[in-house]
XYZ file of C-alpha atoms in Angstrom:
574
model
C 0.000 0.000 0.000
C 2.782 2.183 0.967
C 4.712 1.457 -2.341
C 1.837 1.876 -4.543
C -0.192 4.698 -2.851
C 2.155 7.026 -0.698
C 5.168 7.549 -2.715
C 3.419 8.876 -5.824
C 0.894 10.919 -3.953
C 4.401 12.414 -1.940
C 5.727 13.395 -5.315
C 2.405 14.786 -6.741
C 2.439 16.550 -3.696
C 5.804 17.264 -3.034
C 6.672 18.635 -6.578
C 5.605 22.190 -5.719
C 8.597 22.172 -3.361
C 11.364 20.371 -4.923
C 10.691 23.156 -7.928
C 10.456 25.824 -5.630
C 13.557 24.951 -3.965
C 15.231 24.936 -6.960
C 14.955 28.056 -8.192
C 15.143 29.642 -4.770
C 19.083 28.427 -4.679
C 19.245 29.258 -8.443
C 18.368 32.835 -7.295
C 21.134 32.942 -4.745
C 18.401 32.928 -2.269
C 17.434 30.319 0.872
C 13.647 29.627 2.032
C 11.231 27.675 3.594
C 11.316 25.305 0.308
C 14.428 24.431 0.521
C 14.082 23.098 4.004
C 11.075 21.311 2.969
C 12.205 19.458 0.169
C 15.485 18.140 1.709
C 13.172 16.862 5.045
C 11.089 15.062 2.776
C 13.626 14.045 0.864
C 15.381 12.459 3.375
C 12.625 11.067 5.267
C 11.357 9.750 0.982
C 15.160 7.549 0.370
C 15.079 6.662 3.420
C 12.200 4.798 3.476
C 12.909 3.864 -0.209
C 16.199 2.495 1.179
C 14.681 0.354 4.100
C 12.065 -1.025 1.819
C 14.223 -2.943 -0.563
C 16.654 -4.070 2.645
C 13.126 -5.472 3.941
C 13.377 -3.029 7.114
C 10.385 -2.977 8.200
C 10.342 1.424 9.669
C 8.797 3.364 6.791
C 8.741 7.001 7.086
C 5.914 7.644 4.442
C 3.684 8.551 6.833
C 6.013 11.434 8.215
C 6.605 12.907 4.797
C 3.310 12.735 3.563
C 1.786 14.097 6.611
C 4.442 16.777 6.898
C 3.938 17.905 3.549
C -0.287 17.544 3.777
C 0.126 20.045 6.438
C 2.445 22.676 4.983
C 0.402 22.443 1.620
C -2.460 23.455 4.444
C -0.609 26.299 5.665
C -0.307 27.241 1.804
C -3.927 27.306 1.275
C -4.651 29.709 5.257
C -2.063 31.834 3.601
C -3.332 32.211 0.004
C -7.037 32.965 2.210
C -5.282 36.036 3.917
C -3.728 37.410 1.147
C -6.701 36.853 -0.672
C -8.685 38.523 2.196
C -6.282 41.677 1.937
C -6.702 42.189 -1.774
C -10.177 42.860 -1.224
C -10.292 46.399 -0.958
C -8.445 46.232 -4.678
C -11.111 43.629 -6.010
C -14.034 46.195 -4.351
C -12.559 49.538 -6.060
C -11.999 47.759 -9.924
C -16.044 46.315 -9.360
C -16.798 50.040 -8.766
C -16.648 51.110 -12.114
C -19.409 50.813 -14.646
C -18.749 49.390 -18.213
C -20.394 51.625 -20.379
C -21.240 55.398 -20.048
C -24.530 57.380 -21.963
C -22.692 59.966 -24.134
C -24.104 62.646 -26.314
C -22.448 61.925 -30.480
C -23.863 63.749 -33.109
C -26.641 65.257 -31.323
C -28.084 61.705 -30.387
C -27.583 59.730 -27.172
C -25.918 56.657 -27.185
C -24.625 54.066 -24.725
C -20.599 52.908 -25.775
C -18.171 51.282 -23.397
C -16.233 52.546 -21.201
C -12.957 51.784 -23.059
C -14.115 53.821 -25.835
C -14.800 57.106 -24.056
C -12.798 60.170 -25.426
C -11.618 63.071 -23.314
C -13.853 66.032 -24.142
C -17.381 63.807 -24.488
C -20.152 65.006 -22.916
C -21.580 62.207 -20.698
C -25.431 62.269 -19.424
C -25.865 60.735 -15.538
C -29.384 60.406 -14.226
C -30.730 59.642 -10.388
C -29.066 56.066 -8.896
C -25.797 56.088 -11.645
C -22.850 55.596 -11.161
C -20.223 58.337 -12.903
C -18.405 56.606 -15.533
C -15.405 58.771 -15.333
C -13.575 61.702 -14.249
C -14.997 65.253 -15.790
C -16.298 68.928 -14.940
C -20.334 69.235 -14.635
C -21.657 71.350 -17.672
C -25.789 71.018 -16.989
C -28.020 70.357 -14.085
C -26.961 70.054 -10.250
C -26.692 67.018 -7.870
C -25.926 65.089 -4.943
C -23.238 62.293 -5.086
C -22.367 59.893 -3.033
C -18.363 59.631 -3.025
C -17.751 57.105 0.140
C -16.039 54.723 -2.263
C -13.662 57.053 -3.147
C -12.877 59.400 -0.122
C -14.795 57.608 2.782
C -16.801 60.728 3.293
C -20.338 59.386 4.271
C -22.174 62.202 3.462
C -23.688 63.086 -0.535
C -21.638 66.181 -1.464
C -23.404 68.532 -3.585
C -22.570 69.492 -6.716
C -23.114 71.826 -9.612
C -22.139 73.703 -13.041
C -18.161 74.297 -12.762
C -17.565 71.488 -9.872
C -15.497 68.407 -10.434
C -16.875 64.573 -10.418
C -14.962 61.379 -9.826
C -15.285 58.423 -11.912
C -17.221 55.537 -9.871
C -19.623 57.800 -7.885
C -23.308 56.999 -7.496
C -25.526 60.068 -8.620
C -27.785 60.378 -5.786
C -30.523 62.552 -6.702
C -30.613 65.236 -9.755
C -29.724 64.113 -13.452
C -26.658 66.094 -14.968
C -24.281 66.390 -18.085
C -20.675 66.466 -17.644
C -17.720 66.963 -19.537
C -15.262 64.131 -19.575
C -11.909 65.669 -18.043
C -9.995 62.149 -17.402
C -9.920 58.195 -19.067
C -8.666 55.405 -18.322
C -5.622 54.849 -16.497
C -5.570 58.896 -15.780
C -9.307 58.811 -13.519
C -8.646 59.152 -9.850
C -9.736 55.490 -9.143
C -7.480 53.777 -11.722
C -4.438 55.551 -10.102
C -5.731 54.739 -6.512
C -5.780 51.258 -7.654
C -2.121 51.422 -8.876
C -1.257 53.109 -6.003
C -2.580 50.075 -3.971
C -1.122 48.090 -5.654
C 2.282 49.208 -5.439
C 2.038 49.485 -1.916
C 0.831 46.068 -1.105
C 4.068 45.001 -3.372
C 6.289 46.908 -1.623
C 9.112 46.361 1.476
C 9.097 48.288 4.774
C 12.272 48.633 6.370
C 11.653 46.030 8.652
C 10.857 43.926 6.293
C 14.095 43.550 5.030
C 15.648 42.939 8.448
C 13.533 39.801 8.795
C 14.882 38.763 4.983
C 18.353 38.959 6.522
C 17.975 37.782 9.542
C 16.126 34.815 7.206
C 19.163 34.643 5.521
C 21.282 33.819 7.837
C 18.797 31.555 10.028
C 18.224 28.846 7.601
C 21.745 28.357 6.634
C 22.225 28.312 11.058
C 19.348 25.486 11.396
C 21.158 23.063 8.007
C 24.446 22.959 10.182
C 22.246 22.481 13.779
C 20.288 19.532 11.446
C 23.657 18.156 9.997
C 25.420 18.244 13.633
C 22.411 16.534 15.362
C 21.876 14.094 12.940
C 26.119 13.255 12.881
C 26.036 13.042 16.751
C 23.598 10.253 16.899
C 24.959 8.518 13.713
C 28.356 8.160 15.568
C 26.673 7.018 18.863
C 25.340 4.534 16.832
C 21.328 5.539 16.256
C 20.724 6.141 12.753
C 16.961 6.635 12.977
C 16.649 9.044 15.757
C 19.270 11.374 14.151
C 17.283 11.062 10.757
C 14.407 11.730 12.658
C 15.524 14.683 14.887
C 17.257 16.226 12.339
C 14.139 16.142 10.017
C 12.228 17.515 12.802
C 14.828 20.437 13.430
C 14.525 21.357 9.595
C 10.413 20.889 9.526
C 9.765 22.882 12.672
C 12.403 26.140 11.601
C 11.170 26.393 8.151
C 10.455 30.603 8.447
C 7.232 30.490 6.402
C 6.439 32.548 9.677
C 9.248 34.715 9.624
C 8.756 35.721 6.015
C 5.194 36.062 6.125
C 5.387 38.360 9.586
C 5.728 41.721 7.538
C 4.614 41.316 3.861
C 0.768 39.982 4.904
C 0.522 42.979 7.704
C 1.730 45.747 5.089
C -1.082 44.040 2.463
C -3.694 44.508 5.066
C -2.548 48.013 6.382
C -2.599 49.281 3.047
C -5.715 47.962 2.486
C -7.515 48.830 4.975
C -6.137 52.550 4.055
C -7.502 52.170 0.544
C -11.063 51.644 2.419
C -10.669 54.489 4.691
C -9.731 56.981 1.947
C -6.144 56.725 3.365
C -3.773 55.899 -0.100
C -0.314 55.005 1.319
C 2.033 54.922 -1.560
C 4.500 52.104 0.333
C 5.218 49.844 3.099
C 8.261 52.132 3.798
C 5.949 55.244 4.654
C 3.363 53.622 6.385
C 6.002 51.747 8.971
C 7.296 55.784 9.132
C 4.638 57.396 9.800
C 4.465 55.971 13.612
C 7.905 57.523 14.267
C 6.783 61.023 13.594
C 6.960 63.116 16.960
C 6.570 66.361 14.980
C 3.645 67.713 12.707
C 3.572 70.324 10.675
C 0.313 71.853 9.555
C -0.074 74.247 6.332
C -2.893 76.879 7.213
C -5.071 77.519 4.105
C -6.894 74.527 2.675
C -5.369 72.124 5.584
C -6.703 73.661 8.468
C -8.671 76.362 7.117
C -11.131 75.543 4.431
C -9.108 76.961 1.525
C -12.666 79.280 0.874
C -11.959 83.190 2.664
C -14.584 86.016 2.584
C -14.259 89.831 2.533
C -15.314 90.725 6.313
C -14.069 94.306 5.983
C -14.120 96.766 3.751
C -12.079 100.217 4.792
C -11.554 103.159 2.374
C -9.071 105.939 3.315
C -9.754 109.436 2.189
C -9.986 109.804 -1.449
C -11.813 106.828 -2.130
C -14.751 105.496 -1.253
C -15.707 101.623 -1.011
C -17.193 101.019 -4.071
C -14.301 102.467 -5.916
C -11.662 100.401 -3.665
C -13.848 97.352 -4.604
C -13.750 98.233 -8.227
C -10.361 98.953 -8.829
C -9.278 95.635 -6.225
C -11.748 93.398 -7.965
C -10.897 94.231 -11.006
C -6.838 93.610 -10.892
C -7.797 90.528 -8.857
C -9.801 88.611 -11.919
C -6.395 87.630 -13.086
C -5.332 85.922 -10.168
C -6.068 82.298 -8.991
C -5.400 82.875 -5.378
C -8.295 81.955 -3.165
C -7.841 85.595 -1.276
C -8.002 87.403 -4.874
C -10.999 85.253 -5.406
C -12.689 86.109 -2.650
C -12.346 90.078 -3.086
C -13.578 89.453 -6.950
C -16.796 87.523 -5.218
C -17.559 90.155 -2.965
C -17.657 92.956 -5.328
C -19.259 90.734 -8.019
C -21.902 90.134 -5.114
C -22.003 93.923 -4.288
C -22.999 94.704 -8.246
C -19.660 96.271 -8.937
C -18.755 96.455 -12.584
C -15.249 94.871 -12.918
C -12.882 95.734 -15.885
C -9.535 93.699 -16.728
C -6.041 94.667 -15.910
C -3.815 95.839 -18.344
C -0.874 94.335 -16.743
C -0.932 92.075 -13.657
C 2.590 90.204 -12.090
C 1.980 87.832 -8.626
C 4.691 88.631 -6.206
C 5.293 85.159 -4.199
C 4.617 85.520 -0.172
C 3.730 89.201 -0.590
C 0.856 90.194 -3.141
C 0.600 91.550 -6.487
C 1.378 94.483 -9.069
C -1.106 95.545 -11.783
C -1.588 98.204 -14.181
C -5.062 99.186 -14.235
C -6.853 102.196 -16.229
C -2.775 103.661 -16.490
C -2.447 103.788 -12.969
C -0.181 101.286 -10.780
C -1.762 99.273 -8.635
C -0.512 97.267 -5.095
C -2.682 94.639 -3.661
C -0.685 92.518 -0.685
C 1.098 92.744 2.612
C 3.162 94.709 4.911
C 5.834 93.419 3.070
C 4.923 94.444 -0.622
C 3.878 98.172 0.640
C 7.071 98.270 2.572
C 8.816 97.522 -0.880
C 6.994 100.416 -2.526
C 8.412 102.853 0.606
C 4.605 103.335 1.696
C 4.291 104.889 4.879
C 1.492 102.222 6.962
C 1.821 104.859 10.008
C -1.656 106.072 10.240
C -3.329 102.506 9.488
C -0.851 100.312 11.574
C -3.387 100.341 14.279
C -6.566 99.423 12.156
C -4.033 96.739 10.591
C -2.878 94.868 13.995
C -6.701 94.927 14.963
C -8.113 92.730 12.409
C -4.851 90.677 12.468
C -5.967 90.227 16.448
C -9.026 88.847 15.064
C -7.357 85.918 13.144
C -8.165 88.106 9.453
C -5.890 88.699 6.822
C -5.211 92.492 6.053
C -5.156 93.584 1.927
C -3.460 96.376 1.461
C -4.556 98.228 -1.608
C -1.739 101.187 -3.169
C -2.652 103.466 -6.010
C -0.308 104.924 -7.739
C 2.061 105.142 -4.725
C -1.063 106.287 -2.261
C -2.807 103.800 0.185
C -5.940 103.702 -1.059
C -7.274 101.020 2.017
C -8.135 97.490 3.532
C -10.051 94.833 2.846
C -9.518 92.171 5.213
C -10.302 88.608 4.414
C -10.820 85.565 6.991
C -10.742 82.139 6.150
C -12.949 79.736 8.204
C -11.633 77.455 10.253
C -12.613 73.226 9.240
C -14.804 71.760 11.673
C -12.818 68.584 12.113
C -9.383 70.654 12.419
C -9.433 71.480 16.507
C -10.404 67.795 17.375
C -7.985 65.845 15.311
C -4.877 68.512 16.562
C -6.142 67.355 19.643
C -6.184 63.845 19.147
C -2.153 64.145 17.546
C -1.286 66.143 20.487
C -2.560 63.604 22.951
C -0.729 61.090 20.868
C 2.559 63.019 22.301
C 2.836 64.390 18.687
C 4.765 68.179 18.416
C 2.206 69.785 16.448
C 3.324 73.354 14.282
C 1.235 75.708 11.850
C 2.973 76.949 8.686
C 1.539 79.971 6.844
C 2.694 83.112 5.241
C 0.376 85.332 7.269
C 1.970 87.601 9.760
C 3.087 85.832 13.009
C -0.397 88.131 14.921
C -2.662 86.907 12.442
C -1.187 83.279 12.125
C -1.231 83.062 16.000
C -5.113 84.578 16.169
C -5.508 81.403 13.587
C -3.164 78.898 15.857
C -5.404 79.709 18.492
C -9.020 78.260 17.375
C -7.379 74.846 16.775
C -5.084 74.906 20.236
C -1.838 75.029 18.329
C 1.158 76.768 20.107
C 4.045 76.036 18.115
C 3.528 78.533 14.704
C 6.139 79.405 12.318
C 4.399 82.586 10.475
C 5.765 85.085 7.656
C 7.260 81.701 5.837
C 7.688 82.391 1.839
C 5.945 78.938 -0.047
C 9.945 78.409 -1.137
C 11.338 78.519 2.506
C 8.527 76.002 3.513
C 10.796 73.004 2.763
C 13.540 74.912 4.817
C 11.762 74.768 8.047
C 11.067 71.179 7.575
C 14.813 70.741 7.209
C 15.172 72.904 10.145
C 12.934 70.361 12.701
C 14.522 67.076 11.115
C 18.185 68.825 12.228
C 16.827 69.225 15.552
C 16.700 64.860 15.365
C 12.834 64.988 14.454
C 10.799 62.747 12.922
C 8.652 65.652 11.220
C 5.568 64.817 9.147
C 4.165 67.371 6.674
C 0.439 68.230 6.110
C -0.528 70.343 2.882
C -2.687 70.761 -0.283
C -1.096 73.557 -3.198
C 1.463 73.373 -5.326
C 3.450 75.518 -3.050
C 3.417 72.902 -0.418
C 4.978 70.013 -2.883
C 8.724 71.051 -1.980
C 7.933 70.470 2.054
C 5.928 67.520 1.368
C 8.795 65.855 -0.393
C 11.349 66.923 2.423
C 9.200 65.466 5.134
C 9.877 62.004 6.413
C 6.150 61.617 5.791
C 4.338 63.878 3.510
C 0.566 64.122 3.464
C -1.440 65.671 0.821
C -5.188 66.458 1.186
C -6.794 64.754 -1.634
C -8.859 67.923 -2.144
C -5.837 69.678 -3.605
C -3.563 69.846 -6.678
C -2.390 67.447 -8.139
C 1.524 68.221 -7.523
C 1.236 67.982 -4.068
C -0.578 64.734 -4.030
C 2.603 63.123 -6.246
C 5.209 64.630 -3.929
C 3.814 63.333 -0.990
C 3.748 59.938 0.666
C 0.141 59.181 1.844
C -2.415 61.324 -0.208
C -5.970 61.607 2.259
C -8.688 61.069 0.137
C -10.878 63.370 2.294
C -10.515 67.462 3.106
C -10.628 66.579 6.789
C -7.638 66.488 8.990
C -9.082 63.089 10.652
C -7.413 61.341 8.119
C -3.951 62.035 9.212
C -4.693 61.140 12.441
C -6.216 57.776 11.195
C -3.231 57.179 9.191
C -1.215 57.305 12.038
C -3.274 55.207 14.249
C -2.883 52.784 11.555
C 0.699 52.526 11.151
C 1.192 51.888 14.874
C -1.223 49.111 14.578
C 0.512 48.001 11.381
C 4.028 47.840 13.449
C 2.910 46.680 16.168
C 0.798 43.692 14.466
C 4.067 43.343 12.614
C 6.618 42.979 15.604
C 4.198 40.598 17.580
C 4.306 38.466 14.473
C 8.065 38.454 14.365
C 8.039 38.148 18.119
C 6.230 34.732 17.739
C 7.800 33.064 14.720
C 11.208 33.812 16.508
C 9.937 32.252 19.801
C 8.708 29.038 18.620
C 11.556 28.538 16.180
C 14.096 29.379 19.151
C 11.849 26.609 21.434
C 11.212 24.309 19.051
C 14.779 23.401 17.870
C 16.107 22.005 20.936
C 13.341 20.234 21.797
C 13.457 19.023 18.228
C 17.010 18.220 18.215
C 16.562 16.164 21.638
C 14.067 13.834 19.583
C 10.874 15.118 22.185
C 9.217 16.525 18.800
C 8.259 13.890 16.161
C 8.217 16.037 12.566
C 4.739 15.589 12.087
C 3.739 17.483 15.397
């Protein structure tokens, strides 16, 4: 039975490893394989051997069971790996295969694959949004929790972006495809995903050493235990101890400790709206000790208002409003924007500049109806030798009040203020909490002046600010903490914030910015709310420390089993 039965099911079985094996030395590498296919191998001739001299101690049994088991531990591992793809098999069954697009005045349904950038795609009520455009007709409510984890419909109308993958909640709308294919937001948080579930953490590759250098350790303990019992004359129990040593410190364990926890901490990212580009920054992110925080669009809403409107003598408001608004069209800057808004909303008739130049950190300088025009800061009026003597007062009171002060300069004369505040997010002061509880140094970063910044610092409980920082010395002061021996994380959304975001050890981007800042940085959080970044960091400490209690373990049992194994009280099958 033995003959006929056992040895060709141990090949069928066994083949997996013998092959695997092989190339693993082929590679220049060691592994669990190798150990398994030289125990069974042994334990195989061996039995092979007493057969044919009619001794009657087989060792089928051993190797077949042995290898039954480990083919077992095969199939629990392909289950979790299989469990921690999930959240990639979810987001590729979120998009819909074929999208209703408007061609030659008709509507027609196409697939998805065919879409060009530029068509204009119809959604009604309880769709999902086929890909990533700009809304062109109608007004809606969509449900983005697949994407960005945010529960709540967000609203949406003419001008406002859409994500591919979306479920149109309510209104029907036409949009204007903006991104295909491999470009929409969901096929790169797929690849990104993917990448990380792929990729090493540091630790990682100190188990692979220590791996390295283990298996080689356990052939010579094998070799040595087997030789000491040959010599004293008891063949079997060293062929059986020293099958036992190899079986029980195969590091299937050991290599499996980090790879399987960085699939599932990734993962479970993707789900939260929490896209971790590697294993490397997500093991980093729980050695931060120091945050830093860009103001607007992190922990401001990105989305100021005019609150004051102050005319010094010569002018009057209406005519400060005109002549700001009007050299303000030009600009992109969500302060500019707001100024143009107000006046627009005040039914002031705007003309264009004739000439307009940004000044970084400071303002701008515009030509408008032949006069010269400064719109900006202390700094940019100090430039143009304007005396601020009789406003300096007026200046430092809205500053008190966490507003920023535009200064407005007509041909070389203050013409007056119009200050602007930003409103605070609603989820900022409880997750700066939360990171400061977490023993976290947490810093604001803005280029507001250090009483305004501080007025700002205050709403969200943040003492540490670094205010009247240029968007080019931003990476500078993150330099400046990591000297100091910190672990400093970085927190922004604009394009001026990619240089930081790349110098941090960990750089977050809020997924409702650019998309420069989201490339440069590390972990890219899906949502506008700062409760991501305290998520993510939650999640790499449970990542680590789900990581070192695996190591922990596979070490232990290896480092118990072996003498017990080489002592013969372990039989290879148990």
């Amino acid at each position: 039975f033995q003959w006929i039965l056992a040895t060709p099911v141990q090949f069928i079985i066994g083949y997996r490893f013998y092959r695997g094996a092989y190339h693993s030395v082929r590679g220049g590498g060691a592994n669990m394989d190798v150990l398994i296919a030289l125990g069974t191998s042994a334990a195989y001739f061996y039995s092979i051997y007493n057969l044919f001299n009619m001794v009657h101690e087989y060792y089928f049994e051993a190797s077949a069971v042995i290898i039954t088991l480990i083919v077992l531990g095969k199939l629990f591992e392909a289950i979790a790996k299989g469990k921690t793809s999930e959240a990639i098999k979810k987001l590729m069954g979120l998009q819909p295969k074929t999208a209703r697009v408007i061609r030659d005045d008709m509507e027609v349904d196409i697939d998805i694959d065919d879409l060009l950038i530029g068509d204009i795609i119809i959604v009604r009520p309880g769709e999902k949004v086929p890909v990533d455009g700009m809304i062109v007709e109608g007004s809606s409510a969509l449900d983005e929790s697949m994407i960005t984890g945010e529960s709540i419909p967000v609203d949406k109308k003419v001008g406002d972006q859409v994500i591919g993958a979306t479920i149109n909640k309510f209104g029907a709308f036409k949009f204007k495809a903006t991104k295909i294919g491999k470009d929409t937001v969901l096929s790169q948080i797929i690849r990104l995903v993917e990448d990380a579930q792929g990729s090493k953490a540091p630790v990682q590759k100190l188990a692979d050493k220590i791996s390295g250098i283990f298996v080689p350790i356990v052939l010579v303990i094998a070799l040595v235990t087997f030789l000491i019992f040959y010599f004293l004359g008891d063949f079997n129990t060293g062929l059986i101890n020293a099958v036992a040593i190899l079986v029980i410190a195969c590091p299937c364990a050991l290599g499996l400790a980090t790879p399987t926890a960085i699939m599932v901490g990734t993962g479970k990212g993707a789900e939260n709206g929490i896209l971790i580009k590697s294993g490397e920054h997500l093991e980093g992110a729980h050695k931060m000790d120091a945050i830093i925080f860009d103001k607007t669009g992190t922990i401001t809403k990105g989305e100021p208002e005019v609150t004051d409107v102050e005319a010094l003598k010569g002018f009057d408001e209406n005519e400060l409003l005109r002549v700001a608004g009007s050299v303000e069209k030009t600009s992109e800057h969500p302060l500019g924007q707001a100024i143009v808004g107000y006046a627009e909303a005040q039914l002031v008739m705007l003309k264009d500049a004739e000439s307009f130049a940004a000044v970084p950190g400071k303002g701008l300088k515009a030509k408008f109806e032949g006069k010269d025009v400064l719109i900006g800061n202390r700094k940019l009026m100090n430039d143009g030798d304007l005396d601020l003597t009789g406003i300096e007062e007026k200046i430092s009171t809205l500053e008190e009040q966490g507003k920023t002060a535009m200064l407005i300069a007509v041909d070389g004369r203050l013409a007056g203020i119009i200050a602007v505040a930003d409103q605070i997010k609603k989820t900022s002061l409880a997750a700066i909490k939360e990171l400061q509880g977490m023993g976290l140094q947490v810093y604001m970063i803005t280029g507001d002046n250090e009483r305004t910044a501080k007025a700002i610092a205050s709403q969200v409980g943040i003492d540490n600010v670094l205010a009247d920082v240029l968007p080019e010395h931003k990476a500078s002061k993150v330099e400046e903490l990591k000297s100091q021996g910190r672990h400093v994380g970085m927190v922004g959304d604009g394009i001026n914030d990619a240089p930081a975001l790349a110098a941090a050890d960990v750089g977050f981007a809020i997924g409702t910015g650019t998309d420069v800042a989201m490339e440069a940085a590390d972990i890219t959080l899906m949502r506008g709310d700062l409760s991501g970044v305290v998520t993510a960091i939650r999640l790499s400490h449970r990542t680590m420390k789900t990581i070192k209690q695996n190591l922990f373990w596979a070490f232990f049992y290896n480092s118990v089993g072996i003498p017990f194994a080489a002592l013969g009280f372990l039989n290879p099958m148990i």
